[in-house]
CSV table of N, CA and C in Angstrom, one decimal:
chain,number,residue,atom,x,y,z
A,1094,MET,N,12.1,26.8,-25.5
A,1094,MET,CA,12.6,25.5,-25.4
A,1094,MET,C,11.4,24.5,-25.9
A,1095,PHE,N,10.1,24.8,-25.6
A,1095,PHE,CA,9.0,24.0,-26.1
A,1095,PHE,C,8.3,24.8,-27.2
A,1096,THR,N,7.7,24.1,-28.1
A,1096,THR,CA,7.0,24.7,-29.2
A,1096,THR,C,5.6,24.1,-29.3
A,1097,ASP,N,4.7,25.0,-30.0
A,1097,ASP,CA,3.3,24.4,-30.1
A,1097,ASP,C,3.3,23.9,-31.6
A,1098,ALA,N,3.6,22.6,-31.8
A,1098,ALA,CA,3.7,22.1,-33.2
A,1098,ALA,C,4.6,22.8,-34.0
A,1099,GLY,N,5.9,23.2,-33.4
A,1099,GLY,CA,6.9,23.9,-34.2
A,1099,GLY,C,6.8,25.4,-34.2
A,1100,ALA,N,5.7,25.9,-33.7
A,1100,ALA,CA,5.5,27.3,-33.7
A,1100,ALA,C,5.5,27.9,-32.2
A,1101,TYR,N,5.5,29.2,-32.0
A,1101,TYR,CA,5.4,29.8,-30.7
A,1101,TYR,C,4.0,29.5,-30.1
A,1102,VAL,N,4.0,29.3,-28.8
A,1102,VAL,CA,2.7,28.9,-28.2
A,1102,VAL,C,1.8,30.2,-28.1
A,1103,ASP,N,0.6,30.0,-28.6
A,1103,ASP,CA,-0.4,31.0,-28.6
A,1103,ASP,C,-1.2,30.8,-27.3
A,1104,ALA,N,-1.2,31.8,-26.4
A,1104,ALA,CA,-2.0,31.7,-25.2
A,1104,ALA,C,-3.4,31.6,-25.4
A,1105,ALA,N,-4.0,32.1,-26.5
A,1105,ALA,CA,-5.4,32.1,-26.9
A,1105,ALA,C,-5.8,30.8,-27.4
A,1106,ASN,N,-4.8,29.9,-27.7
A,1106,ASN,CA,-5.1,28.6,-28.3
A,1106,ASN,C,-4.6,27.4,-27.4
A,1107,GLU,N,-5.1,27.4,-26.1
A,1107,GLU,CA,-4.6,26.4,-25.2
A,1107,GLU,C,-5.2,25.1,-25.3
A,1108,VAL,N,-6.4,25.0,-25.9
A,1108,VAL,CA,-7.2,23.7,-26.0
A,1108,VAL,C,-6.3,22.8,-27.0
A,1109,GLY,N,-6.1,21.6,-26.4
A,1109,GLY,CA,-5.3,20.6,-27.2
A,1109,GLY,C,-3.8,20.8,-27.1
A,1110,LEU,N,-3.3,21.8,-26.4
A,1110,LEU,CA,-1.8,22.1,-26.4
A,1110,LEU,C,-1.0,20.8,-26.0
A,1111,ALA,N,-1.6,20.1,-25.0
A,1111,ALA,CA,-0.8,18.8,-24.6
A,1111,ALA,C,-0.5,17.9,-25.7
A,1112,SER,N,-1.4,17.8,-26.7
A,1112,SER,CA,-1.1,17.0,-27.9
A,1112,SER,C,-0.1,17.6,-28.9
A,1113,ARG,N,0.0,19.0,-28.8
A,1113,ARG,CA,0.8,19.6,-29.8
A,1113,ARG,C,2.2,20.0,-29.3
A,1114,ILE,N,2.4,20.1,-28.0
A,1114,ILE,CA,3.6,20.5,-27.4
A,1114,ILE,C,4.8,19.6,-27.7
A,1115,SER,N,6.0,20.2,-28.1
A,1115,SER,CA,7.1,19.5,-28.4
A,1115,SER,C,8.4,20.2,-28.1
A,1116,VAL,N,9.5,19.5,-28.0
A,1116,VAL,CA,10.8,20.1,-27.7
A,1116,VAL,C,11.2,20.8,-28.9
A,1117,ASN,N,11.7,22.1,-28.9
A,1117,ASN,CA,12.2,22.8,-30.0
A,1117,ASN,C,13.3,22.0,-30.8
A,1118,ALA,N,13.2,22.1,-32.0
A,1118,ALA,CA,14.1,21.2,-32.9
A,1118,ALA,C,15.5,21.7,-32.8
A,1119,VAL,N,15.8,22.9,-32.4
A,1119,VAL,CA,17.2,23.4,-32.3
A,1119,VAL,C,17.9,22.8,-31.1
A,1120,VAL,N,17.2,22.2,-30.2
A,1120,VAL,CA,17.9,21.6,-29.0
A,1120,VAL,C,17.6,20.0,-29.0
A,1121,ASP,N,16.9,19.5,-30.0
A,1121,ASP,CA,16.5,18.1,-30.0
A,1121,ASP,C,17.6,17.4,-31.0
A,1122,PRO,N,18.5,16.5,-30.4
A,1122,PRO,CA,19.5,15.9,-31.2
A,1122,PRO,C,18.9,14.9,-32.2
A,1123,ASP,N,17.7,14.4,-31.9
A,1123,ASP,CA,17.0,13.4,-32.9
A,1123,ASP,C,16.5,14.2,-34.1
A,1124,ARG,N,16.4,15.5,-34.1
A,1124,ARG,CA,15.9,16.2,-35.2
A,1124,ARG,C,17.0,17.2,-35.7
A,1125,GLY,N,18.2,16.9,-35.4
A,1125,GLY,CA,19.3,17.8,-36.0
A,1125,GLY,C,19.8,18.9,-35.1
A,1126,GLY,N,19.2,19.0,-33.9
A,1126,GLY,CA,19.5,20.1,-33.0
A,1126,GLY,C,20.8,19.8,-32.2
A,1127,GLU,N,21.2,20.7,-31.3
A,1127,GLU,CA,22.3,20.5,-30.5
A,1127,GLU,C,22.0,20.9,-29.1
A,1128,SER,N,22.3,20.0,-28.1
A,1128,SER,CA,21.9,20.2,-26.7
A,1128,SER,C,22.7,21.3,-26.1
A,1129,TRP,N,23.8,21.7,-26.6
A,1129,TRP,CA,24.6,22.8,-26.0
A,1129,TRP,C,23.9,24.2,-26.1
A,1130,ARG,N,22.9,24.2,-27.0
A,1130,ARG,CA,22.0,25.5,-27.1
A,1130,ARG,C,21.2,25.6,-25.8
A,1131,LEU,N,20.9,24.7,-25.1
A,1131,LEU,CA,20.3,24.8,-23.7
A,1131,LEU,C,21.3,25.7,-22.8
A,1132,ARG,N,22.5,25.5,-23.0
A,1132,ARG,CA,23.4,26.2,-22.1
A,1132,ARG,C,23.7,27.5,-22.7
A,1133,ASP,N,23.8,27.8,-24.0
A,1133,ASP,CA,24.3,28.9,-24.6
A,1133,ASP,C,23.1,29.8,-25.2
A,1134,GLY,N,21.9,29.3,-25.3
A,1134,GLY,CA,20.8,30.0,-25.9
A,1134,GLY,C,20.3,29.3,-27.1
A,1135,LEU,N,19.0,29.4,-27.4
A,1135,LEU,CA,18.4,28.8,-28.5
A,1135,LEU,C,18.8,29.4,-29.9
A,1136,GLY,N,19.2,30.6,-29.8
A,1136,GLY,CA,19.6,31.4,-31.0
A,1136,GLY,C,21.1,31.4,-31.2
A,1137,ALA,N,21.9,30.8,-30.3
A,1137,ALA,CA,23.3,30.8,-30.4
A,1137,ALA,C,23.8,30.1,-31.7
A,1138,THR,N,24.8,30.7,-32.3
A,1138,THR,CA,25.3,30.1,-33.5
A,1138,THR,C,26.7,29.4,-33.3
A,1139,VAL,N,27.3,29.6,-32.2
A,1139,VAL,CA,28.6,28.9,-31.8
A,1139,VAL,C,28.5,28.5,-30.3
A,1140,ARG,N,29.3,27.4,-30.0
A,1140,ARG,CA,29.3,26.9,-28.7
A,1140,ARG,C,30.0,27.9,-27.8
A,1141,GLY,N,29.5,28.1,-26.6
A,1141,GLY,CA,30.2,28.9,-25.6
A,1141,GLY,C,31.0,28.1,-24.7
A,1142,PRO,N,31.6,28.7,-23.7
A,1142,PRO,CA,32.4,27.9,-22.7
A,1142,PRO,C,31.5,26.8,-22.0
A,1143,VAL,N,32.1,25.6,-21.8
A,1143,VAL,CA,31.4,24.5,-21.3
A,1143,VAL,C,31.0,24.8,-19.8
A,1144,GLY,N,31.7,25.5,-19.1
A,1144,GLY,CA,31.3,25.7,-17.6
A,1144,GLY,C,30.4,26.8,-17.4
A,1145,ASN,N,29.9,27.5,-18.4
A,1145,ASN,CA,29.0,28.6,-18.3
A,1145,ASN,C,27.6,28.0,-18.1
A,1146,ALA,N,27.1,28.2,-16.9
A,1146,ALA,CA,25.7,27.6,-16.5
A,1146,ALA,C,24.7,28.8,-16.2
A,1147,GLU,N,25.1,30.0,-16.6
A,1147,GLU,CA,24.3,31.2,-16.4
A,1147,GLU,C,22.9,31.0,-17.0
A,1148,LEU,N,22.7,30.6,-18.2
A,1148,LEU,CA,21.4,30.4,-18.8
A,1148,LEU,C,20.6,29.3,-18.1
A,1149,LEU,N,21.3,28.2,-17.8
A,1149,LEU,CA,20.6,27.1,-17.1
A,1149,LEU,C,20.2,27.5,-15.7
A,1150,GLN,N,20.9,28.3,-15.0
A,1150,GLN,CA,20.5,28.9,-13.7
A,1150,GLN,C,19.3,29.8,-13.9
A,1151,SER,N,19.3,30.6,-15.0
A,1151,SER,CA,18.2,31.4,-15.3
A,1151,SER,C,16.9,30.6,-15.4
A,1152,PHE,N,17.1,29.5,-16.2
A,1152,PHE,CA,15.8,28.6,-16.4
A,1152,PHE,C,15.3,28.1,-15.1
A,1153,ALA,N,16.3,27.6,-14.2
A,1153,ALA,CA,15.9,27.1,-12.9
A,1153,ALA,C,15.3,28.2,-12.0
A,1154,SER,N,15.8,29.4,-12.1
A,1154,SER,CA,15.2,30.5,-11.4
A,1154,SER,C,13.8,30.9,-11.8
A,1155,ALA,N,13.6,30.8,-13.2
A,1155,ALA,CA,12.4,31.1,-13.7
A,1155,ALA,C,11.3,30.0,-13.3
A,1156,LEU,N,11.7,28.8,-13.3
A,1156,LEU,CA,10.8,27.7,-12.9
A,1156,LEU,C,10.5,27.8,-11.4
A,1157,SER,N,11.4,28.3,-10.6
A,1157,SER,CA,11.1,28.4,-9.1
A,1157,SER,C,10.5,29.6,-8.7
A,1158,SER,N,10.5,30.7,-9.6
A,1158,SER,CA,9.8,31.9,-9.1
A,1158,SER,C,8.3,31.7,-9.2
A,1159,LYS,N,7.6,32.4,-8.3
A,1159,LYS,CA,6.2,32.3,-8.2
A,1159,LYS,C,5.6,33.4,-9.2
A,1160,ARG,N,4.5,32.9,-9.8
A,1160,ARG,CA,3.7,33.9,-10.7
A,1160,ARG,C,2.3,33.5,-10.7
A,1161,SER,N,1.5,34.4,-11.2
A,1161,SER,CA,0.1,34.2,-11.2
A,1161,SER,C,-0.3,33.5,-12.6
A,1162,TYR,N,-1.2,32.5,-12.4
A,1162,TYR,CA,-1.6,31.8,-13.7
A,1162,TYR,C,-2.9,32.3,-14.2
A,1163,ALA,N,-3.1,32.6,-15.5
A,1163,ALA,CA,-4.2,33.2,-16.0
A,1163,ALA,C,-5.2,32.3,-16.6
A,1164,SER,N,-5.0,31.0,-16.7
A,1164,SER,CA,-5.9,30.2,-17.4
A,1164,SER,C,-5.8,28.7,-16.8
A,1165,GLY,N,-6.8,27.9,-17.2
A,1165,GLY,CA,-6.8,26.5,-16.7
A,1165,GLY,C,-7.4,26.5,-15.4
A,1166,GLY,N,-7.3,25.3,-14.8
A,1166,GLY,CA,-7.9,25.0,-13.5
A,1166,GLY,C,-7.2,25.7,-12.3
A,1167,PHE,N,-6.0,26.4,-12.6
A,1167,PHE,CA,-5.3,27.0,-11.6
A,1167,PHE,C,-5.3,28.6,-11.8
A,1168,ALA,N,-6.2,29.1,-12.6
A,1168,ALA,CA,-6.3,30.5,-12.9
A,1168,ALA,C,-6.5,31.3,-11.5
A,1169,GLY,N,-5.7,32.4,-11.4
A,1169,GLY,CA,-5.8,33.2,-10.2
A,1169,GLY,C,-4.8,32.7,-9.1
A,1170,GLN,N,-4.3,31.6,-9.2
A,1170,GLN,CA,-3.3,31.1,-8.2
A,1170,GLN,C,-2.0,31.6,-8.4
A,1171,ILE,N,-1.2,31.9,-7.3
A,1171,ILE,CA,0.2,32.2,-7.5
A,1171,ILE,C,1.0,31.1,-7.0
A,1172,ALA,N,1.9,30.6,-7.8
A,1172,ALA,CA,2.7,29.4,-7.5
A,1172,ALA,C,3.8,29.3,-8.5
A,1173,ALA,N,4.9,28.6,-8.1
A,1173,ALA,CA,6.0,28.3,-9.0
A,1173,ALA,C,5.7,27.2,-9.8
A,1174,ALA,N,6.4,27.0,-11.0
A,1174,ALA,CA,6.1,25.9,-11.9
A,1174,ALA,C,6.2,24.6,-11.2
A,1175,SER,N,7.2,24.4,-10.3
A,1175,SER,CA,7.3,23.1,-9.6
A,1175,SER,C,6.1,22.9,-8.6
A,1176,ASP,N,5.6,24.0,-8.0
A,1176,ASP,CA,4.4,23.9,-7.2
A,1176,ASP,C,3.3,23.4,-8.1
A,1177,LEU,N,3.1,24.1,-9.2
A,1177,LEU,CA,2.0,23.7,-10.1
A,1177,LEU,C,2.1,22.3,-10.5
A,1178,ALA,N,3.3,21.8,-10.9
A,1178,ALA,CA,3.5,20.4,-11.3
A,1178,ALA,C,3.1,19.5,-10.1
A,1179,SER,N,3.4,19.9,-8.9
A,1179,SER,CA,3.0,19.1,-7.7
A,1179,SER,C,1.5,19.1,-7.6
A,1180,LEU,N,0.8,20.2,-7.9
A,1180,LEU,CA,-0.7,20.3,-7.8
A,1180,LEU,C,-1.3,19.4,-8.9
A,1181,VAL,N,-0.7,19.5,-10.1
A,1181,VAL,CA,-1.3,18.6,-11.2
A,1181,VAL,C,-1.1,17.1,-10.9
A,1182,THR,N,0.1,16.8,-10.4
A,1182,THR,CA,0.4,15.4,-10.1
A,1182,THR,C,-0.5,14.9,-8.9
A,1183,GLU,N,-0.7,15.7,-7.9
A,1183,GLU,CA,-1.6,15.4,-6.9
A,1183,GLU,C,-3.1,15.2,-7.3
A,1184,LYS,N,-3.5,16.1,-8.3
A,1184,LYS,CA,-4.9,16.0,-8.8
A,1184,LYS,C,-5.1,14.7,-9.5
A,1185,PHE,N,-4.1,14.3,-10.4
A,1185,PHE,CA,-4.2,13.1,-11.2
A,1185,PHE,C,-4.1,11.9,-10.2
A,1186,GLY,N,-3.3,11.9,-9.2
A,1186,GLY,CA,-3.1,10.8,-8.3
A,1186,GLY,C,-4.4,10.6,-7.6
A,1187,SER,N,-5.0,11.7,-7.2
A,1187,SER,CA,-6.3,11.6,-6.4
A,1187,SER,C,-7.5,11.0,-7.4
A,1188,GLN,N,-7.4,11.4,-8.6
A,1188,GLN,CA,-8.4,10.9,-9.6
A,1188,GLN,C,-8.1,9.5,-9.8
A,1189,ARG,N,-6.9,9.1,-10.0
A,1189,ARG,CA,-6.5,7.6,-10.1
A,1189,ARG,C,-7.0,6.8,-8.9
A,1190,LEU,N,-6.8,7.3,-7.7
A,1190,LEU,CA,-7.2,6.6,-6.5
A,1190,LEU,C,-8.7,6.4,-6.4
A,1191,GLY,N,-9.4,7.5,-6.8
A,1191,GLY,CA,-10.8,7.4,-6.8
A,1191,GLY,C,-11.3,6.4,-7.9
A,1192,ALA,N,-10.7,6.4,-9.1
A,1192,ALA,CA,-11.0,5.4,-10.1
A,1192,ALA,C,-10.8,4.0,-9.6
A,1193,GLU,N,-9.6,3.8,-8.9
A,1193,GLU,CA,-9.3,2.4,-8.4
A,1193,GLU,C,-10.3,2.0,-7.4
A,1194,GLN,N,-10.8,3.0,-6.6
A,1194,GLN,CA,-11.7,2.6,-5.5
A,1194,GLN,C,-13.1,2.2,-6.2
A,1195,LYS,N,-13.5,3.0,-7.2
A,1195,LYS,CA,-14.7,2.6,-8.0
A,1195,LYS,C,-14.6,1.2,-8.6
A,1196,LEU,N,-13.4,0.9,-9.2
A,1196,LEU,CA,-13.1,-0.3,-9.8
A,1196,LEU,C,-13.2,-1.4,-8.8
A,1197,THR,N,-12.6,-1.2,-7.7
A,1197,THR,CA,-12.6,-2.3,-6.6
A,1197,THR,C,-14.0,-2.6,-6.2
A,1198,PHE,N,-14.8,-1.5,-6.0
A,1198,PHE,CA,-16.2,-1.7,-5.6
A,1198,PHE,C,-17.0,-2.3,-6.6
A,1199,ALA,N,-16.8,-2.0,-7.8
A,1199,ALA,CA,-17.5,-2.7,-8.9
A,1199,ALA,C,-17.2,-4.1,-9.0
A,1200,ALA,N,-15.8,-4.5,-8.8
A,1200,ALA,CA,-15.5,-5.9,-8.9
A,1200,ALA,C,-16.1,-6.7,-7.7
A,1201,VAL,N,-16.0,-6.1,-6.5
A,1201,VAL,CA,-16.6,-6.8,-5.4
A,1201,VAL,C,-18.2,-7.0,-5.7
A,1202,ARG,N,-18.8,-6.0,-6.1
A,1202,ARG,CA,-20.2,-6.0,-6.4
A,1202,ARG,C,-20.5,-7.1,-7.4
A,1203,ALA,N,-19.7,-7.2,-8.5
A,1203,ALA,CA,-19.9,-8.2,-9.6
A,1203,ALA,C,-19.7,-9.6,-9.0
A,1204,THR,N,-18.7,-9.7,-8.2
A,1204,THR,CA,-18.4,-11.1,-7.5
A,1204,THR,C,-19.6,-11.5,-6.6
A,1205,GLU,N,-20.1,-10.5,-5.8
A,1205,GLU,CA,-21.3,-10.8,-5.0
A,1205,GLU,C,-22.5,-11.1,-5.7
A,1206,ALA,N,-22.8,-10.5,-6.9
A,1206,ALA,CA,-23.9,-10.7,-7.7
A,1206,ALA,C,-23.8,-12.1,-8.3
A,1207,GLU,N,-22.6,-12.5,-8.8
A,1207,GLU,CA,-22.3,-13.8,-9.3
A,1207,GLU,C,-22.6,-14.9,-8.3
A,1208,GLN,N,-22.1,-14.7,-7.0
A,1208,GLN,CA,-22.3,-15.6,-6.0
A,1208,GLN,C,-23.8,-15.8,-5.7
A,1209,PHE,N,-24.5,-14.7,-5.7
A,1209,PHE,CA,-25.9,-14.7,-5.5
A,1209,PHE,C,-26.7,-15.5,-6.6
A,1210,LEU,N,-26.3,-15.3,-7.8
A,1210,LEU,CA,-26.9,-16.0,-8.9
A,1210,LEU,C,-26.6,-17.5,-8.8
A,1211,MET,N,-25.3,-17.8,-8.4
A,1211,MET,CA,-24.9,-19.2,-8.4
A,1211,MET,C,-25.7,-19.9,-7.2
A,1212,ALA,N,-26.0,-19.1,-6.1
A,1212,ALA,CA,-26.8,-19.8,-5.0
A,1212,ALA,C,-28.2,-20.3,-5.4
A,1213,ASP,N,-28.8,-19.6,-6.4
A,1213,ASP,CA,-30.1,-19.8,-6.9
A,1213,ASP,C,-30.0,-20.7,-8.1
A,1214,GLY,N,-28.9,-21.0,-8.6
A,1214,GLY,CA,-28.7,-21.8,-9.8
A,1214,GLY,C,-29.0,-23.2,-9.7
A,1215,VAL,N,-28.9,-24.0,-10.7
A,1215,VAL,CA,-29.2,-25.5,-10.7
A,1215,VAL,C,-28.0,-26.2,-10.6
A,1216,ASP,N,-28.0,-27.2,-9.6
A,1216,ASP,CA,-26.8,-28.1,-9.3
A,1216,ASP,C,-27.1,-29.3,-10.2
A,1217,THR,N,-26.5,-29.4,-11.4
A,1217,THR,CA,-26.8,-30.4,-12.4
A,1217,THR,C,-26.5,-31.8,-11.8
A,1218,ASP,N,-25.5,-32.0,-11.1
A,1218,ASP,CA,-25.2,-33.3,-10.4
A,1218,ASP,C,-26.2,-33.7,-9.6
A,1219,ARG,N,-26.7,-32.9,-8.7
A,1219,ARG,CA,-27.7,-33.3,-7.8
A,1219,ARG,C,-29.0,-33.6,-8.5
A,1220,GLU,N,-29.3,-32.7,-9.5
A,1220,GLU,CA,-30.6,-33.0,-10.3
A,1220,GLU,C,-30.5,-34.3,-11.0
A,1221,LEU,N,-29.3,-34.7,-11.6
A,1221,LEU,CA,-29.2,-35.9,-12.3
A,1221,LEU,C,-29.3,-37.2,-11.4
A,1222,GLN,N,-28.7,-37.0,-10.1
A,1222,GLN,CA,-28.9,-38.1,-9.2
A,1222,GLN,C,-30.4,-38.3,-8.8
A,1223,ARG,N,-31.1,-37.1,-8.7
A,1223,ARG,CA,-32.6,-37.3,-8.4
A,1223,ARG,C,-33.3,-37.9,-9.5
A,1224,LEU,N,-32.9,-37.6,-10.8
A,1224,LEU,CA,-33.6,-38.2,-11.9
A,1224,LEU,C,-33.3,-39.7,-12.1
A,1225,MET,N,-32.1,-40.1,-11.7
A,1225,MET,CA,-31.8,-41.4,-11.7
A,1225,MET,C,-32.5,-42.2,-10.6
A,1226,LEU,N,-32.8,-41.7,-9.4
A,1226,LEU,CA,-33.6,-42.3,-8.5
A,1226,LEU,C,-35.0,-42.4,-8.9
A,1227,ILE,N,-35.6,-41.4,-9.6
A,1227,ILE,CA,-36.9,-41.4,-10.0
A,1227,ILE,C,-37.1,-42.6,-11.1
A,1228,GLU,N,-36.0,-42.7,-12.0
A,1228,GLU,CA,-36.0,-43.7,-13.1
A,1228,GLU,C,-35.9,-45.0,-12.4
A,1229,GLN,N,-35.1,-45.3,-11.4
A,1229,GLN,CA,-35.1,-46.6,-10.8
A,1229,GLN,C,-36.4,-46.9,-10.1
A,1230,ALA,N,-37.1,-45.9,-9.4
A,1230,ALA,CA,-38.4,-46.1,-8.8
A,1230,ALA,C,-39.4,-46.5,-9.9
A,1231,TYR,N,-39.4,-45.8,-11.0
A,1231,TYR,CA,-40.4,-46.1,-12.1
A,1231,TYR,C,-40.1,-47.5,-12.6
A,1232,ALA,N,-38.9,-47.9,-12.7
A,1232,ALA,CA,-38.6,-49.3,-13.3
A,1232,ALA,C,-39.0,-50.3,-12.2
A,1233,ALA,N,-38.8,-50.1,-10.9
A,1233,ALA,CA,-39.3,-50.9,-10.0
A,1233,ALA,C,-40.8,-51.1,-10.0
A,1234,ASN,N,-41.5,-49.9,-10.1
A,1234,ASN,CA,-43.0,-50.0,-10.1
A,1234,ASN,C,-43.5,-50.7,-11.4
A,1235,ALA,N,-42.7,-50.6,-12.6
A,1235,ALA,CA,-43.1,-51.2,-13.7
A,1235,ALA,C,-43.0,-52.7,-13.6
A,1236,ARG,N,-41.9,-53.1,-12.8
A,1236,ARG,CA,-41.7,-54.6,-12.6
A,1236,ARG,C,-42.8,-55.1,-11.7
A,1237,VAL,N,-43.2,-54.3,-10.7
A,1237,VAL,CA,-44.3,-54.8,-9.8
A,1237,VAL,C,-45.6,-55.0,-10.6
A,1238,LEU,N,-45.9,-53.9,-11.4
A,1238,LEU,CA,-47.1,-54.0,-12.2
A,1238,LEU,C,-47.1,-55.2,-13.2
A,1239,GLN,N,-45.9,-55.4,-13.7
A,1239,GLN,CA,-45.7,-56.5,-14.7
A,1239,GLN,C,-46.0,-57.8,-13.9
A,1240,THR,N,-45.5,-57.9,-12.7
A,1240,THR,CA,-45.7,-59.2,-11.9
A,1240,THR,C,-47.1,-59.3,-11.5
A,1241,VAL,N,-47.7,-58.2,-11.2
A,1241,VAL,CA,-49.2,-58.3,-10.8
A,1241,VAL,C,-50.0,-58.7,-12.1
A,1242,ASP,N,-49.7,-58.1,-13.2
A,1242,ASP,CA,-50.3,-58.6,-14.5
A,1242,ASP,C,-50.2,-60.0,-14.7
A,1243,ASP,N,-48.9,-60.5,-14.6
A,1243,ASP,CA,-48.7,-61.9,-14.8
A,1243,ASP,C,-49.4,-62.8,-13.9
A,1244,MET,N,-49.5,-62.3,-12.6
A,1244,MET,CA,-50.3,-63.2,-11.6
A,1244,MET,C,-51.8,-63.1,-11.9
A,1245,MET,N,-52.4,-62.0,-12.4
A,1245,MET,CA,-53.7,-61.9,-12.7
A,1245,MET,C,-54.0,-62.7,-14.0
A,1246,ASN,N,-53.1,-62.7,-14.9
A,1246,ASN,CA,-53.3,-63.6,-16.1
A,1246,ASN,C,-53.2,-65.1,-15.8
A,1247,ALA,N,-52.3,-65.4,-14.8
A,1247,ALA,CA,-52.2,-66.9,-14.4
A,1247,ALA,C,-53.5,-67.2,-13.7
A,1248,LEU,N,-54.0,-66.4,-12.8
A,1248,LEU,CA,-55.2,-66.7,-12.1
A,1248,LEU,C,-56.5,-66.8,-13.0
A,1249,MET,N,-56.5,-65.9,-14.0
A,1249,MET,CA,-57.6,-65.9,-15.0
A,1249,MET,C,-57.5,-67.2,-15.9
A,1250,GLY,N,-56.3,-67.5,-16.2
A,1250,GLY,CA,-56.1,-68.7,-17.0
A,1250,GLY,C,-56.4,-69.9,-16.2
A,1251,ALA,N,-56.2,-70.0,-14.9
A,1251,ALA,CA,-56.5,-71.1,-14.0
A,1251,ALA,C,-58.1,-71.2,-13.8
A,1252,LEU,N,-58.7,-70.1,-13.9
A,1252,LEU,CA,-60.1,-70.2,-13.6
A,1252,LEU,C,-60.9,-70.6,-14.9
A,1253,ARG,N,-60.3,-70.5,-16.0
A,1253,ARG,CA,-61.1,-70.9,-17.2
A,1253,ARG,C,-61.0,-72.2,-17.4
């Protein structure tokens, strides 16, 4: 039913199989195949009786029978294909959960770091207000000094 890039699966060439596996063209309607071959056999040349589910039941039986796996992360384990699919799904779900936890932790950490930096940052509005107060004080001092200078000049002019 499945092929390795159109050929039989070679057990010695498992690396990258996930990218090469495809549905056999003889049962794929998009590639000119007929789905009735799932019921009657991949090599069938004519359609059999519509109610004949013997081959499909054999497929179901093969998928539910337990067998030993010789390769991959499940080598040496005895399980049915459905059990193996559950194990794979559980493994990926666990990895996804771990990745989400790491992402959440990293996001919280980044937010905390940003808040820490902002706490030590410069408040431009406050600094501008302080600068304006300094400018006003400087202007007032300049006026006082100008007044003192004018008074000194007046006194010096009166004494001459």
